[in-house]
mmCIF file of C-alpha atoms in Angstrom:
data_model
loop_
_atom_site.group_PDB
_atom_site.id
_atom_site.type_symbol
_atom_site.label_atom_id
_atom_site.label_comp_id
_atom_site.label_asym_id
_atom_site.label_seq_id
_atom_site.Cartn_x
_atom_site.Cartn_y
_atom_site.Cartn_z
ATOM 1 C CA UNK A 1111 -88.011 11.036 -60.619
ATOM 2 C CA UNK A 1112 -91.069 8.489 -61.138
ATOM 3 C CA UNK A 1113 -92.610 10.394 -58.300
ATOM 4 C CA UNK A 1114 -92.160 14.050 -59.560
ATOM 5 C CA UNK A 1115 -93.330 12.823 -62.932
ATOM 6 C CA UNK A 1116 -96.629 11.479 -61.168
ATOM 7 C CA UNK A 1117 -96.772 14.625 -59.320
ATOM 8 C CA UNK A 1118 -96.669 16.721 -62.338
ATOM 9 C CA UNK A 1119 -99.275 14.729 -64.123
ATOM 10 C CA UNK A 1120 -101.550 15.036 -61.147
ATOM 11 C CA UNK A 1121 -100.910 18.968 -61.279
ATOM 12 C CA UNK A 1122 -101.397 19.325 -64.531
ATOM 13 C CA UNK A 1123 -104.860 17.492 -64.410
ATOM 14 C CA UNK A 1124 -105.971 19.412 -61.416
ATOM 15 C CA UNK A 1125 -104.889 23.014 -62.513
ATOM 16 C CA UNK A 1126 -104.861 22.550 -65.942
ATOM 17 C CA UNK A 1127 -107.215 19.848 -67.342
ATOM 18 C CA UNK A 1128 -109.976 20.412 -64.953
ATOM 19 C CA UNK A 1129 -110.591 24.339 -65.523
ATOM 20 C CA UNK A 1130 -110.623 23.575 -69.161
ATOM 21 C CA UNK A 1131 -113.287 20.653 -68.852
ATOM 22 C CA UNK A 1132 -115.473 23.183 -66.720
ATOM 23 C CA UNK A 1133 -115.114 26.106 -69.399
ATOM 24 C CA UNK A 1134 -115.401 23.643 -72.554
ATOM 25 C CA UNK A 1135 -117.534 21.122 -71.493
ATOM 26 C CA UNK A 1136 -120.108 22.083 -68.901
ATOM 27 C CA UNK A 1137 -122.832 24.455 -68.979
ATOM 28 C CA UNK A 1138 -123.045 27.637 -66.712
ATOM 29 C CA UNK A 1139 -125.803 26.029 -64.384
ATOM 30 C CA UNK A 1140 -123.414 23.422 -63.614
ATOM 31 C CA UNK A 1141 -120.357 25.040 -62.921
ATOM 32 C CA UNK A 1142 -121.120 25.951 -59.084
ATOM 33 C CA UNK A 1143 -121.418 22.061 -58.589
ATOM 34 C CA UNK A 1144 -118.534 21.293 -60.399
ATOM 35 C CA UNK A 1145 -116.782 23.942 -58.586
ATOM 36 C CA UNK A 1146 -117.636 22.526 -55.159
ATOM 37 C CA UNK A 1147 -116.362 18.930 -56.354
ATOM 38 C CA UNK A 1148 -113.163 20.524 -57.500
ATOM 39 C CA UNK A 1149 -112.965 21.957 -53.974
ATOM 40 C CA UNK A 1150 -113.592 18.815 -52.065
ATOM 41 C CA UNK A 1151 -110.874 16.842 -53.895
ATOM 42 C CA UNK A 1152 -108.496 19.467 -53.704
ATOM 43 C CA UNK A 1153 -109.024 19.478 -49.906
ATOM 44 C CA UNK A 1154 -108.779 15.309 -50.296
ATOM 45 C CA UNK A 1155 -105.027 15.791 -51.643
ATOM 46 C CA UNK A 1156 -104.114 18.672 -49.311
ATOM 47 C CA UNK A 1157 -105.311 15.932 -46.378
ATOM 48 C CA UNK A 1158 -103.533 13.018 -48.422
ATOM 49 C CA UNK A 1159 -100.181 14.767 -48.676
ATOM 50 C CA UNK A 1160 -99.575 14.895 -44.908
ATOM 51 C CA UNK A 1161 -97.229 17.303 -42.687
ATOM 52 C CA UNK A 1162 -99.720 20.049 -43.789
ATOM 53 C CA UNK A 1163 -100.662 22.083 -40.184
ATOM 54 C CA UNK A 1164 -104.102 22.839 -40.477
ATOM 55 C CA UNK A 1165 -103.959 25.157 -37.557
ATOM 56 C CA UNK A 1166 -102.264 27.460 -40.081
ATOM 57 C CA UNK A 1167 -105.297 28.573 -41.621
ATOM 58 C CA UNK A 1168 -106.315 29.956 -38.781
ATOM 59 C CA UNK A 1169 -102.780 31.459 -37.356
ATOM 60 C CA UNK A 1170 -101.105 34.374 -38.630
ATOM 61 C CA UNK A 1171 -104.080 37.379 -37.962
ATOM 62 C CA UNK A 1172 -101.159 39.681 -36.474
ATOM 63 C CA UNK A 1173 -99.134 39.580 -39.791
ATOM 64 C CA UNK A 1174 -102.611 40.804 -41.639
ATOM 65 C CA UNK A 1175 -101.655 44.339 -42.748
ATOM 66 C CA UNK A 1176 -105.042 45.913 -41.850
ATOM 67 C CA UNK A 1177 -104.145 49.544 -43.270
ATOM 68 C CA UNK A 1178 -102.349 48.270 -46.278
ATOM 69 C CA UNK A 1179 -105.400 45.886 -46.795
ATOM 70 C CA UNK A 1180 -107.559 48.798 -46.717
ATOM 71 C CA UNK A 1181 -105.634 50.642 -49.430
ATOM 72 C CA UNK A 1182 -105.934 47.461 -51.657
ATOM 73 C CA UNK A 1183 -109.531 47.441 -51.417
ATOM 74 C CA UNK A 1184 -109.695 50.839 -52.672
ATOM 75 C CA UNK A 1185 -107.223 50.181 -55.380
ATOM 76 C CA UNK A 1186 -109.426 47.627 -56.641
ATOM 77 C CA UNK A 1187 -112.693 49.914 -56.322
ATOM 78 C CA UNK A 1188 -110.862 52.511 -58.724
ATOM 79 C CA UNK A 1189 -110.147 49.716 -61.180
ATOM 80 C CA UNK A 1190 -113.191 48.188 -61.063
ATOM 81 C CA UNK A 1191 -115.066 51.431 -61.307
ATOM 82 C CA UNK A 1192 -112.809 52.380 -64.249
ATOM 83 C CA UNK A 1193 -113.584 49.480 -66.335
ATOM 84 C CA UNK A 1194 -117.197 49.889 -65.541
ATOM 85 C CA UNK A 1195 -117.102 53.343 -66.674
ATOM 86 C CA UNK A 1196 -114.854 52.625 -69.756
ATOM 87 C CA UNK A 1197 -117.640 50.145 -71.094
ATOM 88 C CA UNK A 1198 -120.310 52.342 -69.777
ATOM 89 C CA UNK A 1199 -119.517 55.964 -69.997
ATOM 90 C CA UNK A 1200 -121.039 57.653 -66.930
ATOM 91 C CA UNK A 1201 -121.593 54.397 -65.109
ATOM 92 C CA UNK A 1202 -122.518 54.874 -61.288
ATOM 93 C CA UNK A 1203 -122.950 51.690 -58.903
ATOM 94 C CA UNK A 1204 -126.672 51.127 -58.224
ATOM 95 C CA UNK A 1205 -127.552 51.617 -54.597
ATOM 96 C CA UNK A 1206 -131.028 51.065 -54.285
ATOM 97 C CA UNK A 1207 -132.089 49.398 -50.818
ATOM 98 C CA UNK A 1208 -132.594 46.215 -52.420
ATOM 99 C CA UNK A 1209 -129.263 46.131 -53.837
ATOM 100 C CA UNK A 1210 -127.804 47.420 -50.290
ATOM 101 C CA UNK A 1211 -129.356 44.267 -48.515
ATOM 102 C CA UNK A 1212 -127.969 41.840 -51.596
ATOM 103 C CA UNK A 1213 -124.571 43.314 -50.860
ATOM 104 C CA UNK A 1214 -124.691 42.881 -47.287
ATOM 105 C CA UNK A 1215 -125.641 39.364 -47.931
ATOM 106 C CA UNK A 1216 -122.569 39.072 -50.174
ATOM 107 C CA UNK A 1217 -120.044 40.593 -48.011
ATOM 108 C CA UNK A 1218 -121.009 38.198 -45.109
ATOM 109 C CA UNK A 1219 -121.425 35.176 -47.636
ATOM 110 C CA UNK A 1220 -118.731 35.696 -50.216
ATOM 111 C CA UNK A 1221 -115.551 35.364 -47.897
ATOM 112 C CA UNK A 1222 -116.543 32.304 -47.033
ATOM 113 C CA UNK A 1223 -118.656 30.569 -49.671
ATOM 114 C CA UNK A 1224 -116.112 31.694 -52.119
ATOM 115 C CA UNK A 1225 -112.842 33.387 -51.204
ATOM 116 C CA UNK A 1226 -112.379 30.691 -48.705
ATOM 117 C CA UNK A 1227 -112.442 27.140 -51.012
ATOM 118 C CA UNK A 1228 -110.588 29.316 -53.802
ATOM 119 C CA UNK A 1229 -107.528 29.988 -51.186
ATOM 120 C CA UNK A 1230 -107.485 26.542 -49.881
ATOM 121 C CA UNK A 1231 -106.902 25.061 -53.501
ATOM 122 C CA UNK A 1232 -104.913 27.624 -54.893
ATOM 123 C CA UNK A 1233 -102.635 28.535 -52.196
ATOM 124 C CA UNK A 1234 -102.673 26.214 -49.224
ATOM 125 C CA UNK A 1235 -102.893 22.948 -51.536
ATOM 126 C CA UNK A 1236 -100.878 24.646 -54.350
ATOM 127 C CA UNK A 1237 -97.870 25.638 -52.415
ATOM 128 C CA UNK A 1238 -98.030 22.816 -49.986
ATOM 129 C CA UNK A 1239 -98.305 19.845 -52.462
ATOM 130 C CA UNK A 1240 -96.701 21.288 -55.736
ATOM 131 C CA UNK A 1241 -94.668 24.279 -54.429
ATOM 132 C CA UNK A 1242 -91.607 21.926 -54.809
ATOM 133 C CA UNK A 1243 -91.994 21.602 -58.570
ATOM 134 C CA UNK A 1244 -91.107 25.030 -59.024
ATOM 135 C CA UNK A 1245 -87.057 26.302 -58.672
ATOM 136 C CA UNK A 1246 -88.011 29.445 -57.019
ATOM 137 C CA UNK A 1247 -90.534 31.175 -55.110
ATOM 138 C CA UNK A 1248 -91.121 33.757 -57.460
ATOM 139 C CA UNK A 1249 -91.652 31.040 -60.484
ATOM 140 C CA UNK A 1250 -94.184 29.259 -58.179
ATOM 141 C CA UNK A 1251 -96.232 32.588 -57.610
ATOM 142 C CA UNK A 1252 -96.050 33.391 -61.012
ATOM 143 C CA UNK A 1253 -97.367 29.907 -62.279
ATOM 144 C CA UNK A 1254 -99.992 30.490 -59.422
ATOM 145 C CA UNK A 1255 -101.011 33.598 -60.714
ATOM 146 C CA UNK A 1256 -101.516 31.926 -64.426
ATOM 147 C CA UNK A 1257 -103.532 29.313 -63.403
ATOM 148 C CA UNK A 1258 -106.031 31.036 -60.828
ATOM 149 C CA UNK A 1259 -106.436 33.245 -64.137
ATOM 150 C CA UNK A 1260 -107.054 29.857 -65.945
ATOM 151 C CA UNK A 1261 -109.675 28.852 -63.465
ATOM 152 C CA UNK A 1262 -111.912 31.412 -64.478
ATOM 153 C CA UNK A 1263 -111.615 30.592 -68.320
ATOM 154 C CA UNK A 1264 -115.160 29.565 -67.963
ATOM 155 C CA UNK A 1265 -116.114 33.066 -67.688
ATOM 156 C CA UNK A 1266 -114.859 33.895 -71.202
ATOM 157 C CA UNK A 1267 -113.843 37.595 -70.762
ATOM 158 C CA UNK A 1268 -110.321 38.913 -70.701
ATOM 159 C CA UNK A 1269 -111.276 41.359 -68.086
ATOM 160 C CA UNK A 1270 -111.874 38.713 -65.697
ATOM 161 C CA UNK A 1271 -108.385 37.065 -67.008
ATOM 162 C CA UNK A 1272 -106.504 40.074 -66.352
ATOM 163 C CA UNK A 1273 -108.350 40.605 -63.129
ATOM 164 C CA UNK A 1274 -107.643 37.203 -61.720
ATOM 165 C CA UNK A 1275 -103.859 36.855 -63.044
ATOM 166 C CA UNK A 1276 -102.859 40.362 -61.092
ATOM 167 C CA UNK A 1277 -105.171 39.429 -58.248
ATOM 168 C CA UNK A 1278 -103.529 35.618 -58.421
ATOM 169 C CA UNK A 1279 -99.946 37.168 -57.964
ATOM 170 C CA UNK A 1280 -100.767 39.190 -55.511
ATOM 171 C CA UNK A 1281 -102.437 36.937 -53.350
ATOM 172 C CA UNK A 1282 -99.758 34.244 -53.938
ATOM 173 C CA UNK A 1283 -97.018 36.650 -52.740
ATOM 174 C CA UNK A 1284 -98.838 37.451 -49.447
ATOM 175 C CA UNK A 1285 -99.525 33.937 -48.941
ATOM 176 C CA UNK A 1286 -95.679 32.859 -49.160
ATOM 177 C CA UNK A 1287 -94.982 36.089 -46.858
ATOM 178 C CA UNK A 1288 -97.640 36.176 -44.272
ATOM 179 C CA UNK A 1289 -99.680 33.115 -44.391
ATOM 180 C CA UNK A 1290 -103.457 32.292 -45.242
ATOM 181 C CA UNK A 1291 -105.068 34.586 -43.186
ATOM 182 C CA UNK A 1292 -103.955 37.605 -44.853
ATOM 183 C CA UNK A 1293 -104.305 36.085 -48.131
ATOM 184 C CA UNK A 1294 -107.936 35.303 -47.535
ATOM 185 C CA UNK A 1295 -108.595 38.898 -46.208
ATOM 186 C CA UNK A 1296 -107.567 40.254 -49.720
ATOM 187 C CA UNK A 1297 -109.240 37.940 -51.420
ATOM 188 C CA UNK A 1298 -112.260 38.666 -49.623
ATOM 189 C CA UNK A 1299 -112.223 42.513 -49.795
ATOM 190 C CA UNK A 1300 -111.472 42.150 -53.636
ATOM 191 C CA UNK A 1301 -114.332 40.119 -54.249
ATOM 192 C CA UNK A 1302 -116.734 42.025 -52.601
ATOM 193 C CA UNK A 1303 -115.331 45.299 -54.070
ATOM 194 C CA UNK A 1304 -115.657 44.012 -57.386
ATOM 195 C CA UNK A 1305 -119.322 43.076 -56.649
ATOM 196 C CA UNK A 1306 -120.133 46.324 -54.948
ATOM 197 C CA UNK A 1307 -118.943 48.528 -57.697
ATOM 198 C CA UNK A 1308 -120.750 46.617 -60.426
ATOM 199 C CA UNK A 1309 -118.657 44.298 -61.871
ATOM 200 C CA UNK A 1310 -120.562 41.204 -60.690
ATOM 201 C CA UNK A 1311 -121.816 40.847 -64.403
ATOM 202 C CA UNK A 1312 -118.585 39.746 -65.173
ATOM 203 C CA UNK A 1313 -118.160 36.909 -62.454
ATOM 204 C CA UNK A 1314 -121.754 35.817 -62.719
ATOM 205 C CA UNK A 1315 -122.446 32.374 -64.151
ATOM 206 C CA UNK A 1316 -125.530 33.322 -65.610
ATOM 207 C CA UNK A 1317 -124.313 35.784 -67.554
ATOM 208 C CA UNK A 1318 -121.657 33.408 -69.308
ATOM 209 C CA UNK A 1319 -121.704 33.433 -73.035
ATOM 210 C CA UNK A 1320 -119.350 30.950 -74.211
ATOM 211 C CA UNK A 1321 -117.645 31.808 -77.755
ATOM 212 C CA UNK A 1322 -118.601 28.812 -79.409
#
């Protein structure tokens, strides 16, 4: 019982306390460094837990449903573009040569520098170390989605909160059913597509304006 209570305290500190502290106490310019530290701490916990087969991070590419992943990307694009046009009637993504070069760099780097560390913490660590705290896989997935959304509180946007909750729920269920590579692919596609259709303004720390 004590072990379970300790695990709950650690869980709340990591997935609730840390995001709240980052959102409420840190200026936007320090958020990236804080998130990097958060990732290192999470990886340390994953190693400390034991019995995690690190090879599972590379296994399972045959379980990736590439056609469904492409349809998912199109759905994300449609939602993102609808949101942008809702706030800016007539909006169309800006596709100048400079922006295309930026998007090319983004599509190469985002999967490695953003999607990968987030999936390591919010899916691999969450389910391996803390999944036992929840009575059913469905409740674990729902909690995972809520905490993934909370982790984006630092952007102070209901749009970001809603998108990350929906994405977190899809990523959690994909991880449970198809493993790490399939989840990483979906997350990478979602992030790259949202930036491509112009939603980067919602996910850029330089645009963060805290409501206090």
